[in-house]
Coordinates of C-alpha atoms in Angstrom, one line a residue:
Chain A
X401 CA -0.3 -0.1 0.0
X402 CA 1.3 3.2 -0.8
X403 CA 1.1 6.4 1.5
X404 CA -2.3 8.5 0.8
X405 CA -1.3 12.0 -0.1
X406 CA -3.7 14.6 1.6
X407 CA -6.2 14.9 1.9
X408 CA -7.2 11.3 2.2
X409 CA -9.0 10.2 -0.8
X410 CA -12.9 9.1 -0.2
X411 CA -12.7 5.2 0.7
X412 CA -15.0 4.5 -1.9
X413 CA -15.8 6.4 -5.1
X414 CA -18.9 5.8 -7.3
X415 CA -18.7 7.5 -10.4
X416 CA -21.7 7.5 -12.7
X417 CA -22.3 3.9 -11.9
X418 CA -25.3 2.3 -14.4
X419 CA -26.7 -0.9 -13.6
X420 CA -29.0 -2.3 -16.4
X421 CA -31.0 -5.3 -17.0
X422 CA -31.7 -6.5 -19.8
X423 CA -35.4 -7.6 -20.2
X424 CA -37.9 -8.7 -23.0
X425 CA -39.7 -5.5 -22.1
X426 CA -37.0 -3.3 -22.9
X427 CA -33.5 -2.3 -20.7
X428 CA -34.6 -1.2 -17.2
X429 CA -32.2 0.8 -15.9
X430 CA -32.1 0.1 -12.2
X431 CA -29.2 2.8 -11.4
X432 CA -28.4 5.0 -14.2
X433 CA -25.5 7.8 -13.3
X434 CA -25.1 7.6 -9.7
X435 CA -22.0 9.4 -8.4
X436 CA -21.3 9.5 -4.7
X437 CA -18.3 9.1 -2.1
X438 CA -18.1 7.2 1.0
X439 CA -15.4 8.6 3.5
X440 CA -13.1 6.9 5.5
X441 CA -15.3 6.4 8.8
X442 CA -18.1 8.0 7.6
X443 CA -21.8 6.9 7.7
X444 CA -24.0 7.4 4.2
X445 CA -27.7 7.2 4.4
X446 CA -28.8 5.6 0.9
X447 CA -32.4 6.6 0.9
X448 CA -35.2 6.0 -1.6
X449 CA -38.8 4.3 -1.9
X450 CA -39.1 0.6 -2.9
X451 CA -37.9 0.1 -6.5
X452 CA -35.6 3.4 -6.4
X453 CA -32.9 1.3 -7.1
X454 CA -30.8 1.7 -3.7
X455 CA -30.2 -1.8 -3.2
X456 CA -29.2 -2.6 -6.7
X457 CA -26.1 0.1 -5.8
X458 CA -25.4 -1.8 -2.8
X459 CA -25.4 -5.2 -5.1
X460 CA -23.6 -3.4 -7.5
X461 CA -20.7 -2.5 -5.3
X462 CA -20.5 -5.7 -4.1
X463 CA -20.5 -6.7 -7.7
X464 CA -23.2 -9.2 -7.3
X465 CA -25.2 -8.1 -10.2
X466 CA -26.5 -11.7 -12.0
X467 CA -27.4 -11.7 -15.7
X468 CA -29.8 -10.4 -16.9
X469 CA -28.1 -7.6 -14.7
X470 CA -24.7 -5.7 -15.8
X471 CA -23.2 -2.6 -14.6
X472 CA -23.3 -1.1 -18.1
X473 CA -20.9 1.9 -17.1
X474 CA -19.3 3.8 -14.3
X475 CA -16.5 2.8 -11.8
X476 CA -16.6 1.6 -8.1
X477 CA -13.4 2.7 -6.8
X478 CA -12.7 1.3 -3.3
X479 CA -9.4 2.4 -1.9
X480 CA -8.3 3.4 -5.4
X481 CA -9.0 0.0 -7.2
X482 CA -11.7 -0.2 -9.5
X483 CA -14.1 -3.1 -8.5
X484 CA -15.5 -3.5 -11.7
X485 CA -12.2 -4.2 -13.2
X486 CA -11.8 -7.3 -11.0
X487 CA -12.0 -10.8 -11.3
X488 CA -14.1 -13.3 -9.2
X489 CA -10.8 -14.8 -7.6
X490 CA -9.6 -10.8 -6.5
X491 CA -13.4 -10.0 -5.6
X492 CA -13.3 -12.9 -3.1
X493 CA -10.6 -11.1 -1.6
X494 CA -12.3 -8.1 -1.2
X495 CA -15.7 -9.2 -0.2
X496 CA -16.1 -10.5 3.4
X497 CA -12.3 -9.2 4.0
X498 CA -12.9 -5.4 3.0
X499 CA -16.7 -4.9 2.4
X500 CA -19.0 -6.8 4.5
X501 CA -22.8 -6.7 3.1
X502 CA -25.8 -7.2 5.6
X503 CA -29.7 -8.5 4.3
X504 CA -32.9 -7.5 5.2
X505 CA -34.0 -10.7 6.8
X506 CA -32.2 -12.1 9.6
X507 CA -34.6 -14.8 9.1
X508 CA -33.0 -16.4 6.3
X509 CA -29.4 -14.6 6.5
X510 CA -28.4 -17.6 8.5
X511 CA -27.8 -20.9 7.1
X512 CA -30.3 -23.1 9.2
X513 CA -27.8 -26.2 9.3
X514 CA -24.9 -25.0 11.0
X515 CA -24.4 -23.6 14.4
X516 CA -23.8 -19.9 14.4
X517 CA -20.3 -20.8 15.9
X518 CA -19.8 -22.5 12.6
X519 CA -20.7 -19.6 10.6
X520 CA -18.8 -17.1 12.2
X521 CA -16.0 -19.2 12.2
X522 CA -16.3 -19.9 8.6
X523 CA -15.0 -16.2 7.9
X524 CA -12.3 -16.3 10.0
X525 CA -11.0 -19.5 8.6
X526 CA -11.8 -18.0 5.0
X527 CA -9.8 -14.5 5.6
X528 CA -7.7 -14.9 8.3
X529 CA -4.5 -17.7 9.6
X530 CA -5.7 -17.7 12.9
X531 CA -5.5 -20.9 15.0
X532 CA -8.7 -22.7 15.7
X533 CA -8.3 -21.7 19.6
X534 CA -7.7 -17.8 18.7
X535 CA -10.5 -17.9 16.0
X536 CA -12.9 -19.3 19.0
X537 CA -11.7 -16.4 21.3
X538 CA -12.7 -13.9 18.4
X539 CA -16.1 -15.5 17.9
X540 CA -16.8 -15.5 21.4
X541 CA -15.3 -11.7 21.6
X542 CA -17.8 -11.0 18.9
X543 CA -20.8 -12.2 19.8
X544 CA -20.2 -10.2 23.1
X545 CA -19.9 -7.0 21.2
X546 CA -23.0 -7.5 19.6
X547 CA -24.7 -8.2 22.7
X548 CA -25.7 -11.9 22.9
X549 CA -25.8 -13.1 26.4
X550 CA -23.7 -16.0 27.2
X551 CA -21.6 -16.3 24.0
X552 CA -19.5 -19.5 24.6
X553 CA -23.0 -21.4 25.2
X554 CA -24.6 -19.7 22.5
X555 CA -21.5 -20.5 19.9
X556 CA -23.3 -24.1 19.5
X557 CA -26.7 -22.9 19.0
X558 CA -28.4 -23.4 15.4
X559 CA -30.2 -20.2 14.0
X560 CA -33.6 -21.6 14.8
X561 CA -32.8 -20.8 18.3
X562 CA -32.4 -17.3 18.1
X563 CA -35.0 -14.2 17.7
X564 CA -35.1 -12.5 14.9
X565 CA -33.5 -9.8 16.6
X566 CA -30.9 -11.9 18.1
X567 CA -30.3 -13.4 14.8
X568 CA -29.4 -9.9 13.1
X569 CA -27.1 -9.5 15.7
X570 CA -25.3 -12.8 14.9
X571 CA -25.6 -11.4 11.1
X572 CA -23.6 -8.0 11.9
X573 CA -21.0 -10.1 14.1
X574 CA -20.6 -12.1 11.1
X575 CA -20.4 -9.0 9.0
X576 CA -18.0 -7.5 11.1
X577 CA -15.6 -10.3 12.2
X578 CA -13.1 -10.2 9.6
X579 CA -12.7 -6.5 10.0
X580 CA -13.9 -5.1 6.9
X581 CA -13.4 -1.3 6.2
X582 CA -16.8 -0.7 4.3
X583 CA -20.4 -2.3 5.6
X584 CA -22.9 -2.2 3.5
X585 CA -26.6 -2.6 5.4
X586 CA -29.2 -3.5 3.1
X587 CA -32.6 -2.4 4.9
X588 CA -30.9 -4.5 7.9
X589 CA -33.9 -3.4 10.2
X590 CA -37.1 -3.6 8.4
X591 CA -37.8 -6.5 9.3
X592 CA -37.2 -6.2 12.8
X593 CA -39.6 -5.3 15.1
X594 CA -40.0 -1.3 15.7
X595 CA -38.8 -1.6 19.2
X596 CA -35.5 -3.0 18.6
X597 CA -34.6 -1.4 15.1
X598 CA -33.3 1.5 17.0
X599 CA -30.7 -1.2 19.1
X600 CA -29.4 -2.7 16.2
X601 CA -28.6 0.6 14.5
X602 CA -27.0 1.9 17.4
X603 CA -24.7 -1.5 17.4
X604 CA -23.9 -1.1 13.8
X605 CA -23.0 2.4 14.5
X606 CA -20.9 1.5 17.2
X607 CA -19.3 -2.0 15.7
X608 CA -18.3 0.2 12.4
X609 CA -17.0 3.7 14.3
X610 CA -14.7 1.2 17.0
X611 CA -12.9 -0.5 14.0
X612 CA -12.9 3.1 11.7
X613 CA -14.4 1.5 9.1
X614 CA -17.7 3.1 7.0
X615 CA -21.2 2.1 6.3
X616 CA -23.6 2.7 3.6
X617 CA -27.2 2.7 5.4
X618 CA -29.5 1.3 2.3
X619 CA -32.9 2.2 3.5
X620 CA -36.5 3.5 3.1
X621 CA -36.3 4.9 6.9
X622 CA -35.3 8.6 6.3
X623 CA -35.7 9.2 10.1
X624 CA -33.5 6.3 11.4
X625 CA -31.1 7.6 8.2
X626 CA -31.3 11.3 10.2
X627 CA -30.1 10.2 13.3
X628 CA -27.0 8.1 12.1
X629 CA -25.6 9.1 9.0
X630 CA -23.0 12.0 8.0
X631 CA -24.2 12.2 4.7
X632 CA -27.5 11.3 2.3
X633 CA -28.0 10.2 -0.9
X634 CA -31.6 10.1 -2.1
X635 CA -32.2 8.3 -4.9
X636 CA -35.6 8.0 -7.3
X637 CA -35.9 5.8 -10.0
X638 CA -32.3 4.9 -10.3
X639 CA -30.9 8.4 -10.1
X640 CA -29.2 10.8 -7.2
X641 CA -31.7 13.4 -6.7
X642 CA -30.6 15.0 -3.9
X643 CA -26.8 14.4 -1.9
X644 CA -25.3 16.1 0.7
X645 CA -24.6 16.2 4.5
X646 CA -27.2 14.6 6.7
X647 CA -27.7 17.9 8.0
X648 CA -28.4 20.1 5.4
X649 CA -30.8 17.4 3.5
X650 CA -33.1 16.8 6.5
X651 CA -33.1 20.5 7.5
X652 CA -33.0 22.2 4.4
X653 CA -34.1 19.8 1.6
X654 CA -33.8 20.9 -1.8
X655 CA -35.9 18.7 -4.0
X656 CA -39.3 18.1 -3.8
X657 CA -39.1 14.3 -3.5
X658 CA -36.8 14.4 -0.2
X659 CA -39.5 17.3 0.9
X660 CA -42.0 15.1 0.3
X661 CA -40.3 11.7 2.2
X662 CA -39.7 14.1 5.1
X663 CA -43.4 15.5 5.0
X664 CA -44.6 11.8 5.3
X665 CA -42.8 11.0 8.8
X666 CA -44.7 11.3 11.5
X667 CA -44.1 13.5 14.4
X668 CA -42.0 12.1 17.1
X669 CA -43.9 9.5 19.5
X670 CA -46.5 8.5 17.0
X671 CA -46.8 5.4 14.9
X672 CA -45.5 5.3 11.5
X673 CA -48.0 5.5 8.6
X674 CA -48.1 5.0 5.3
X675 CA -46.6 7.2 2.8
X676 CA -49.5 9.4 1.8
X677 CA -48.2 12.6 1.1
X678 CA -46.7 12.2 -1.9
X679 CA -49.2 11.4 -4.6
X680 CA -48.9 8.5 -7.1
X681 CA -46.3 5.6 -7.4
X682 CA -42.9 5.2 -8.3
X683 CA -43.3 4.6 -12.3
X684 CA -42.7 1.7 -14.3
X685 CA -39.0 2.1 -14.6
X686 CA -39.2 0.8 -18.0
X687 CA -41.4 3.5 -19.3
X688 CA -39.4 6.5 -17.7
X689 CA -41.2 9.9 -18.7
X690 CA -38.4 11.9 -20.5
X691 CA -38.3 14.7 -18.2
X692 CA -37.6 14.4 -15.0
X693 CA -38.9 11.0 -13.3
X694 CA -40.4 12.8 -10.4
X695 CA -42.5 15.4 -12.7
X696 CA -45.6 13.2 -12.7
X697 CA -46.0 13.4 -8.7
X698 CA -44.3 16.8 -8.2
X699 CA -46.6 19.7 -7.4
X700 CA -44.5 22.0 -8.5
X701 CA -43.7 20.6 -12.1
X702 CA -43.4 23.0 -15.0
X703 CA -43.5 22.0 -18.6
X704 CA -39.9 22.0 -18.9
X705 CA -39.7 19.3 -16.2
X706 CA -41.9 16.8 -18.8
X707 CA -39.0 17.9 -21.2
X708 CA -35.7 17.5 -20.0
X709 CA -34.2 15.8 -17.3
X710 CA -32.4 18.2 -14.6
X711 CA -28.8 17.4 -13.7
X712 CA -27.4 17.2 -10.6
X713 CA -25.7 20.5 -9.7
X714 CA -23.4 21.3 -7.1
X715 CA -20.2 19.8 -5.7
X716 CA -19.7 16.3 -4.8
X717 CA -19.1 16.9 -1.7
X718 CA -21.3 19.8 -1.2
X719 CA -25.1 19.8 -1.3
X720 CA -26.5 19.1 -4.6
X721 CA -29.6 18.2 -6.0
X722 CA -31.5 17.6 -9.5
X723 CA -33.9 19.5 -10.0
X724 CA -35.2 22.5 -12.1
X725 CA -36.7 24.5 -9.2
X726 CA -35.0 23.5 -6.2
X727 CA -36.6 24.4 -2.8
X728 CA -35.3 27.4 -1.3
X729 CA -33.3 26.9 1.7
X730 CA -35.6 26.9 4.5
X731 CA -36.3 24.8 7.7
X732 CA -38.1 21.7 7.3
Chain B
X1003 CA -20.4 -36.5 21.5
X1004 CA -21.9 -39.6 19.3
X1005 CA -23.7 -40.8 21.8
X1006 CA -25.6 -37.2 22.7
X1007 CA -26.1 -37.2 18.6
X1008 CA -27.7 -40.8 18.7
X1009 CA -29.7 -39.9 21.8
X1010 CA -31.2 -36.7 19.8
X1011 CA -31.6 -39.0 16.8
X1012 CA -33.8 -41.4 18.8
X1013 CA -35.9 -38.4 20.9
X1014 CA -36.6 -36.8 17.4
X1015 CA -39.7 -36.3 16.1
X1016 CA -39.0 -38.3 12.7
X1017 CA -38.4 -41.5 15.2
X1018 CA -41.6 -40.3 17.3
X1019 CA -43.6 -40.7 14.3
X1020 CA -42.1 -43.9 12.7
X1021 CA -42.9 -45.6 15.7
X1022 CA -46.2 -45.1 15.5
X1023 CA -46.7 -45.7 11.6
X1024 CA -47.3 -49.3 11.5
X1025 CA -46.8 -49.7 7.5
X1026 CA -43.6 -47.4 7.8
X1027 CA -42.6 -50.2 10.4
X1028 CA -43.9 -52.9 8.0
X1029 CA -42.0 -51.6 5.1
X1030 CA -38.9 -51.2 7.0
X1031 CA -38.7 -55.3 8.1
X1032 CA -39.8 -55.8 4.9
X1033 CA -36.4 -54.0 3.4
X1034 CA -34.3 -55.2 6.1
X1035 CA -35.3 -59.0 5.4
X1036 CA -33.9 -58.6 2.0
X1037 CA -31.1 -56.8 3.3
X1038 CA -30.1 -60.0 5.6
X1039 CA -31.7 -62.0 2.4
X1040 CA -29.1 -60.7 0.0
X1041 CA -26.2 -60.4 2.8
X1042 CA -26.5 -64.1 3.8
X1043 CA -29.0 -66.1 1.8
X1044 CA -26.2 -67.7 -0.5
X1045 CA -24.6 -69.5 2.7
X1046 CA -28.1 -70.4 3.5
X1047 CA -29.3 -72.2 0.7
X1048 CA -28.0 -75.5 -0.4
X1049 CA -27.5 -75.3 -3.7
X1050 CA -25.6 -72.8 -5.8
X1051 CA -28.0 -72.5 -8.9
X1052 CA -25.3 -71.6 -11.5
X1053 CA -22.8 -74.0 -11.1
X1054 CA -23.7 -76.8 -13.2
X1055 CA -22.3 -79.7 -11.2
X1056 CA -24.6 -78.7 -8.6
X1057 CA -27.5 -79.5 -10.4
X1058 CA -29.4 -82.6 -11.0
X1059 CA -31.4 -83.1 -14.2
X1060 CA -33.7 -86.0 -12.4
X1061 CA -35.0 -83.1 -10.2
X1062 CA -36.1 -80.9 -12.8
X1063 CA -39.6 -79.6 -12.8
X1064 CA -40.3 -80.5 -9.2
X1065 CA -43.4 -78.7 -7.6
X1066 CA -43.0 -77.0 -4.1
X1067 CA -42.5 -79.3 -1.6
X1068 CA -46.1 -79.2 0.2
X1069 CA -47.6 -80.5 -3.2
X1070 CA -48.3 -83.8 -3.9
X1071 CA -44.5 -85.1 -5.6
X1072 CA -42.6 -82.3 -4.1
X1073 CA -39.1 -82.8 -2.7
X1074 CA -38.4 -81.3 0.9
X1075 CA -35.0 -80.7 -0.3
X1076 CA -36.5 -78.2 -2.8
X1077 CA -39.0 -76.1 -0.8
X1078 CA -40.4 -74.2 -3.8
X1079 CA -39.7 -76.8 -6.4
X1080 CA -37.4 -76.6 -9.0
X1081 CA -37.1 -75.3 -13.0
X1082 CA -36.1 -77.3 -16.0
X1083 CA -32.9 -77.3 -15.3
X1084 CA -33.4 -78.8 -11.9
X1085 CA -32.1 -75.2 -10.5
X1086 CA -34.0 -74.9 -6.7
X1087 CA -36.4 -72.1 -7.2
X1088 CA -35.7 -70.8 -3.9
X1089 CA -32.1 -70.7 -4.4
X1090 CA -32.5 -68.9 -7.8
X1091 CA -34.4 -66.4 -5.9
X1092 CA -31.9 -65.6 -3.3
X1093 CA -29.4 -65.3 -6.2
X1094 CA -31.6 -63.3 -8.6
X1095 CA -32.7 -60.8 -6.0
X1096 CA -29.1 -60.4 -5.0
X1097 CA -28.9 -59.2 -8.9
X1098 CA -32.0 -57.1 -9.1
X1099 CA -31.2 -55.4 -5.6
X1100 CA -27.3 -54.7 -6.6
X1101 CA -28.6 -53.1 -10.1
X1102 CA -31.7 -51.1 -8.3
X1103 CA -29.2 -49.4 -5.6
X1104 CA -26.2 -49.0 -8.0
X1105 CA -28.4 -47.8 -10.6
X1106 CA -29.8 -45.2 -8.0
X1107 CA -26.7 -44.2 -6.8
X1108 CA -25.5 -43.4 -10.2
X1109 CA -28.4 -41.6 -11.1
X1110 CA -28.3 -39.8 -8.0
X1111 CA -24.9 -38.6 -8.5
X1112 CA -25.1 -37.7 -12.0
X1113 CA -28.8 -36.0 -11.8
X1114 CA -27.8 -33.8 -8.6
X1115 CA -24.5 -32.9 -10.0
X1116 CA -26.7 -31.5 -13.2
X1117 CA -29.4 -30.1 -11.2
X1118 CA -27.2 -28.2 -9.0
X1119 CA -24.8 -26.9 -11.7
X1120 CA -27.8 -26.1 -14.0
X1121 CA -29.9 -24.2 -10.8
X1122 CA -26.6 -22.5 -9.6
X1123 CA -25.1 -21.4 -12.9
X1124 CA -28.2 -21.0 -14.6
X1125 CA -28.4 -19.2 -18.4
X1126 CA -27.6 -21.2 -21.6
X1127 CA -26.2 -24.4 -19.1
X1128 CA -29.2 -24.5 -17.5
X1129 CA -31.1 -24.1 -20.6
X1130 CA -29.2 -26.9 -22.0
X1131 CA -29.6 -29.5 -19.2
X1132 CA -32.9 -28.9 -18.9
X1133 CA -34.2 -28.9 -22.4
X1134 CA -32.2 -32.5 -22.2
X1135 CA -34.1 -33.8 -19.4
X1136 CA -37.4 -32.3 -20.8
X1137 CA -36.6 -34.6 -23.9
X1138 CA -35.9 -37.6 -22.0
X1139 CA -39.1 -37.3 -19.9
X1140 CA -41.2 -37.0 -22.9
X1141 CA -40.6 -40.8 -23.4
X1142 CA -41.5 -43.2 -20.9
X1143 CA -38.9 -44.6 -19.4
X1144 CA -39.3 -48.0 -19.8
X1145 CA -39.5 -47.3 -23.4
X1146 CA -36.1 -45.5 -23.2
X1147 CA -34.5 -48.2 -21.2
X1148 CA -36.0 -50.6 -24.2
X1149 CA -34.5 -48.7 -26.7
X1150 CA -31.2 -48.5 -25.5
X1151 CA -30.9 -52.2 -24.4
X1152 CA -31.6 -53.1 -27.9
X1153 CA -28.8 -50.9 -29.0
X1154 CA -26.4 -52.3 -26.4
X1155 CA -27.5 -55.8 -26.0
X1156 CA -27.3 -57.8 -22.6
X1157 CA -25.2 -57.2 -19.3
X1158 CA -25.5 -55.9 -15.9
X1159 CA -23.3 -52.9 -16.9
X1160 CA -25.5 -51.9 -19.9
X1161 CA -28.6 -52.4 -17.6
X1162 CA -27.0 -50.0 -15.2
X1163 CA -26.4 -47.3 -17.9
X1164 CA -29.9 -47.7 -19.1
X1165 CA -31.6 -47.1 -15.9
X1166 CA -29.1 -44.1 -15.2
X1167 CA -29.8 -42.3 -18.1
X1168 CA -33.6 -42.4 -17.4
X1169 CA -33.1 -42.0 -14.1
X1170 CA -31.1 -38.9 -13.1
X1171 CA -33.7 -36.8 -14.7
X1172 CA -35.8 -36.7 -11.6
X1173 CA -33.0 -35.8 -9.6
X1174 CA -31.8 -33.4 -11.8
X1175 CA -35.3 -31.7 -11.6
X1176 CA -35.7 -31.7 -7.9
X1177 CA -32.7 -30.2 -7.4
X1178 CA -32.5 -27.6 -9.7
X1179 CA -35.7 -26.6 -8.4
X1180 CA -34.4 -26.7 -4.8
X1181 CA -31.5 -24.9 -5.9
X1182 CA -33.1 -22.0 -7.2
X1183 CA -35.2 -21.6 -4.2
X1184 CA -32.4 -21.9 -1.9
X1185 CA -29.9 -19.3 -4.1
X1186 CA -32.5 -16.9 -2.9
X1187 CA -32.1 -17.2 0.2
X1188 CA -30.5 -14.4 1.8
X1189 CA -27.8 -16.6 3.2
X1190 CA -26.8 -17.9 0.0
X1191 CA -26.2 -14.2 -1.1
X1192 CA -24.3 -13.7 2.4
X1193 CA -22.0 -16.5 1.4
X1194 CA -21.4 -14.6 -1.5
X1195 CA -20.6 -11.5 -0.3
X1196 CA -18.5 -13.1 2.0
X1197 CA -15.8 -13.9 -0.2
X1198 CA -16.9 -18.1 -0.2
X1199 CA -15.8 -19.6 -3.7
X1200 CA -18.5 -20.9 -5.5
X1201 CA -18.0 -24.6 -5.3
X1202 CA -17.6 -24.0 -1.5
X1203 CA -20.8 -22.3 -1.6
X1204 CA -22.6 -25.5 -3.4
X1205 CA -20.9 -27.8 -1.4
X1206 CA -21.6 -26.3 2.1
X1207 CA -24.6 -24.5 2.0
X1208 CA -26.8 -25.6 -1.3
X1209 CA -26.3 -29.5 -1.3
X1210 CA -26.9 -30.0 2.2
X1211 CA -29.9 -27.7 1.9
X1212 CA -31.3 -29.8 -1.2
X1213 CA -30.7 -33.5 0.0
X1214 CA -33.9 -33.9 1.6
X1215 CA -36.3 -34.4 -1.4
X1216 CA -33.3 -36.6 -2.8
X1217 CA -33.7 -38.8 -0.1
X1218 CA -37.1 -39.8 -1.1
X1219 CA -36.8 -39.8 -4.4
X1220 CA -33.8 -42.2 -4.1
X1221 CA -35.7 -44.4 -1.9
X1222 CA -38.9 -45.0 -4.2
X1223 CA -36.3 -45.0 -7.3
X1224 CA -35.1 -48.4 -6.2
X1225 CA -38.2 -50.4 -6.3
X1226 CA -38.9 -48.4 -9.8
X1227 CA -35.7 -49.6 -11.1
X1228 CA -36.2 -53.2 -9.9
X1229 CA -39.3 -53.1 -11.7
X1230 CA -38.1 -51.3 -14.7
X1231 CA -35.0 -54.0 -14.8
X1232 CA -37.3 -57.0 -14.2
X1233 CA -39.3 -55.6 -17.5
X1234 CA -36.3 -55.4 -19.5
X1235 CA -34.9 -58.5 -18.4
X1236 CA -38.5 -60.4 -19.0
X1237 CA -38.7 -58.8 -22.6
X1238 CA -35.2 -60.3 -23.1
X1239 CA -33.1 -57.3 -23.0
X1240 CA -32.0 -57.2 -19.7
X1241 CA -29.3 -59.3 -18.0
X1242 CA -27.9 -62.3 -19.3
X1243 CA -28.8 -65.6 -18.8
X1244 CA -26.0 -66.9 -16.7
X1245 CA -26.9 -63.8 -14.2
X1246 CA -30.6 -64.2 -13.9
X1247 CA -32.5 -61.2 -12.0
X1248 CA -35.9 -61.8 -10.7
X1249 CA -37.3 -60.6 -14.1
X1250 CA -35.3 -63.2 -15.9
X1251 CA -36.5 -66.1 -13.2
X1252 CA -40.2 -65.1 -14.3
X1253 CA -39.4 -65.0 -18.0
X1254 CA -37.8 -68.3 -17.8
X1255 CA -40.7 -70.1 -16.0
X1256 CA -43.4 -68.0 -18.2
X1257 CA -42.6 -70.5 -21.0
X1258 CA -44.2 -73.3 -19.4
X1259 CA -46.4 -71.4 -16.9
X1260 CA -49.6 -72.4 -18.7
X1261 CA -48.3 -76.1 -18.8
X1262 CA -49.3 -76.0 -14.9
X1263 CA -45.5 -75.5 -13.6
X1264 CA -46.6 -72.3 -12.3
X1265 CA -44.0 -72.2 -9.3
X1266 CA -40.9 -71.1 -11.7
X1267 CA -42.4 -67.8 -12.5
X1268 CA -45.0 -66.9 -9.6
X1269 CA -42.8 -66.9 -6.6
X1270 CA -39.9 -64.9 -8.4
X1271 CA -43.0 -62.8 -9.1
X1272 CA -44.1 -62.4 -5.3
X1273 CA -41.2 -61.4 -4.3
X1274 CA -40.6 -58.8 -6.4
X1275 CA -43.9 -57.6 -5.5
X1276 CA -43.0 -57.5 -1.6
X1277 CA -39.4 -56.3 -2.5
X1278 CA -41.1 -53.2 -4.3
X1279 CA -43.9 -52.9 -1.6
X1280 CA -41.5 -52.6 1.2
X1281 CA -39.4 -50.3 -0.5
X1282 CA -42.3 -48.0 -1.3
X1283 CA -43.8 -47.9 2.0
X1284 CA -40.8 -46.7 3.7
X1285 CA -40.5 -44.2 0.6
X1286 CA -43.9 -42.8 1.3
X1287 CA -43.2 -42.7 5.1
X1288 CA -39.9 -40.7 4.5
X1289 CA -41.9 -38.2 1.9
X1290 CA -44.6 -37.7 4.6
X1291 CA -42.4 -37.2 6.9
X1292 CA -39.5 -34.9 5.0
X1293 CA -41.9 -32.8 3.1
X1294 CA -43.2 -30.0 5.6
X1295 CA -46.0 -28.9 3.1
X1296 CA -47.7 -32.5 3.9
X1297 CA -47.4 -32.5 7.3

């Protein structure tokens, strides 16, 4: 490794990423020209509705896109290395060791046939040269860190002997045990009870911070992101509509879509409701309108919005927005 | 460790349900009986029916011992060469079961491998393998086997090849389906993101999770193969005369069946029936137990 020039470059640089799916109904542009950075030790929230392409960004970074999907363009620079140019062998050295990923459903994220000790150990066997005893200690330590009581005894248990929240803790332990520098969490708490969502988010934040690792939190839950993330990227129909420091985006949203998402968060203490403030639904991504994809649902759409798509304007680290009529800075 | 595993097994739901399932107990007793017979049977019967030196032409066409003219030395009578029908059945069952089991293992190995590869790899490989399977399935399996045997000529190894080439399809289809289902599970994605090579994902994570339906298919298939082999041999395109299976024994007796010499065909026939019946009872039990949808 060469010394990094000052200031240190971001850990992950996604540039003009295009993840397309070739289907009979035409090319589905699940991600179409997304660019963003993840700094070292930074937590970035990737936000949007279902079908917005946010999961596909995570899968693309992991190079998990299977046919008929493909990365049609762009670069994914991880610590200077373009992940798009790596072959399977090289990727296997990155996956798990450098970049780890957590999925939505803890009920199926663990193999039902192996003990959790075995599944934790698999990561260490794969990515470290530790002895069996050292690995065991590391596993116990890791389970302890994610808040599993009596870790020694629990190592020999099977996934079905854990509750959903406990399983997601185990999943986090498995993801973090090999010491990755980037964790991608794809809707990590969506399948869980609301009461433990916050606990697990905090746990993930601690685990990442302790190691100086970065975190990409993919979620539709803007409220969760606003408490955790340093920066927020808002995706709509495969394109980034707004990007900036968490505080700026939450307090001074400039895109009507972000504004709509924020407005649809109920006030503290109330039960969450369905998103109802944004009229209409996410359009069929195969038949996007020629102009701004959000125009059909946008309260302030003008004729120009239906003709030409706005570009993302603003510096890569500043507050950028893709809108012909960005909202004026005002408190949300 | 092994003791506790055994204890756990004995206390399991499977064992619990087995004890309360009379057909399953009967089926497994029948199968155990056959296992005993083919293992120790040749030592228990007096005659090796394929050692010509031991045959006595004077004793040909003796009826079973309890009938008039029967000889207590030959419980189930003798055939035209003076072979003891009981001894022939014991030796024939060995051949039938050997063929059934070996062809099942070969089909299972081939079909499971192709099924997992098709399901996991997808794309053109999946298309090619499954189209071959579809074509195979569009012919009745006996017909395909008959056709192959007519081309090959008789012989045990040729029967094995013919049975395997019709038998792999059911594994391939079952396993491919389960593989596609398992592949969607997040723990497979998790295994991929943890940097595990594909062959390890297949062996460690997919194979154990698609094994259950294979066990059921494999059990029933032994019975099916015994029947197909019997049909082939009955039609004269199966095993050679020097290694007669149960099917060939039936054929040998069939020529004289209508002369009233029924025992040469009927006893091997009953044995096939009993064998397949026992295997199917066991297979049905396993199917009910191992398929959560039927519970």
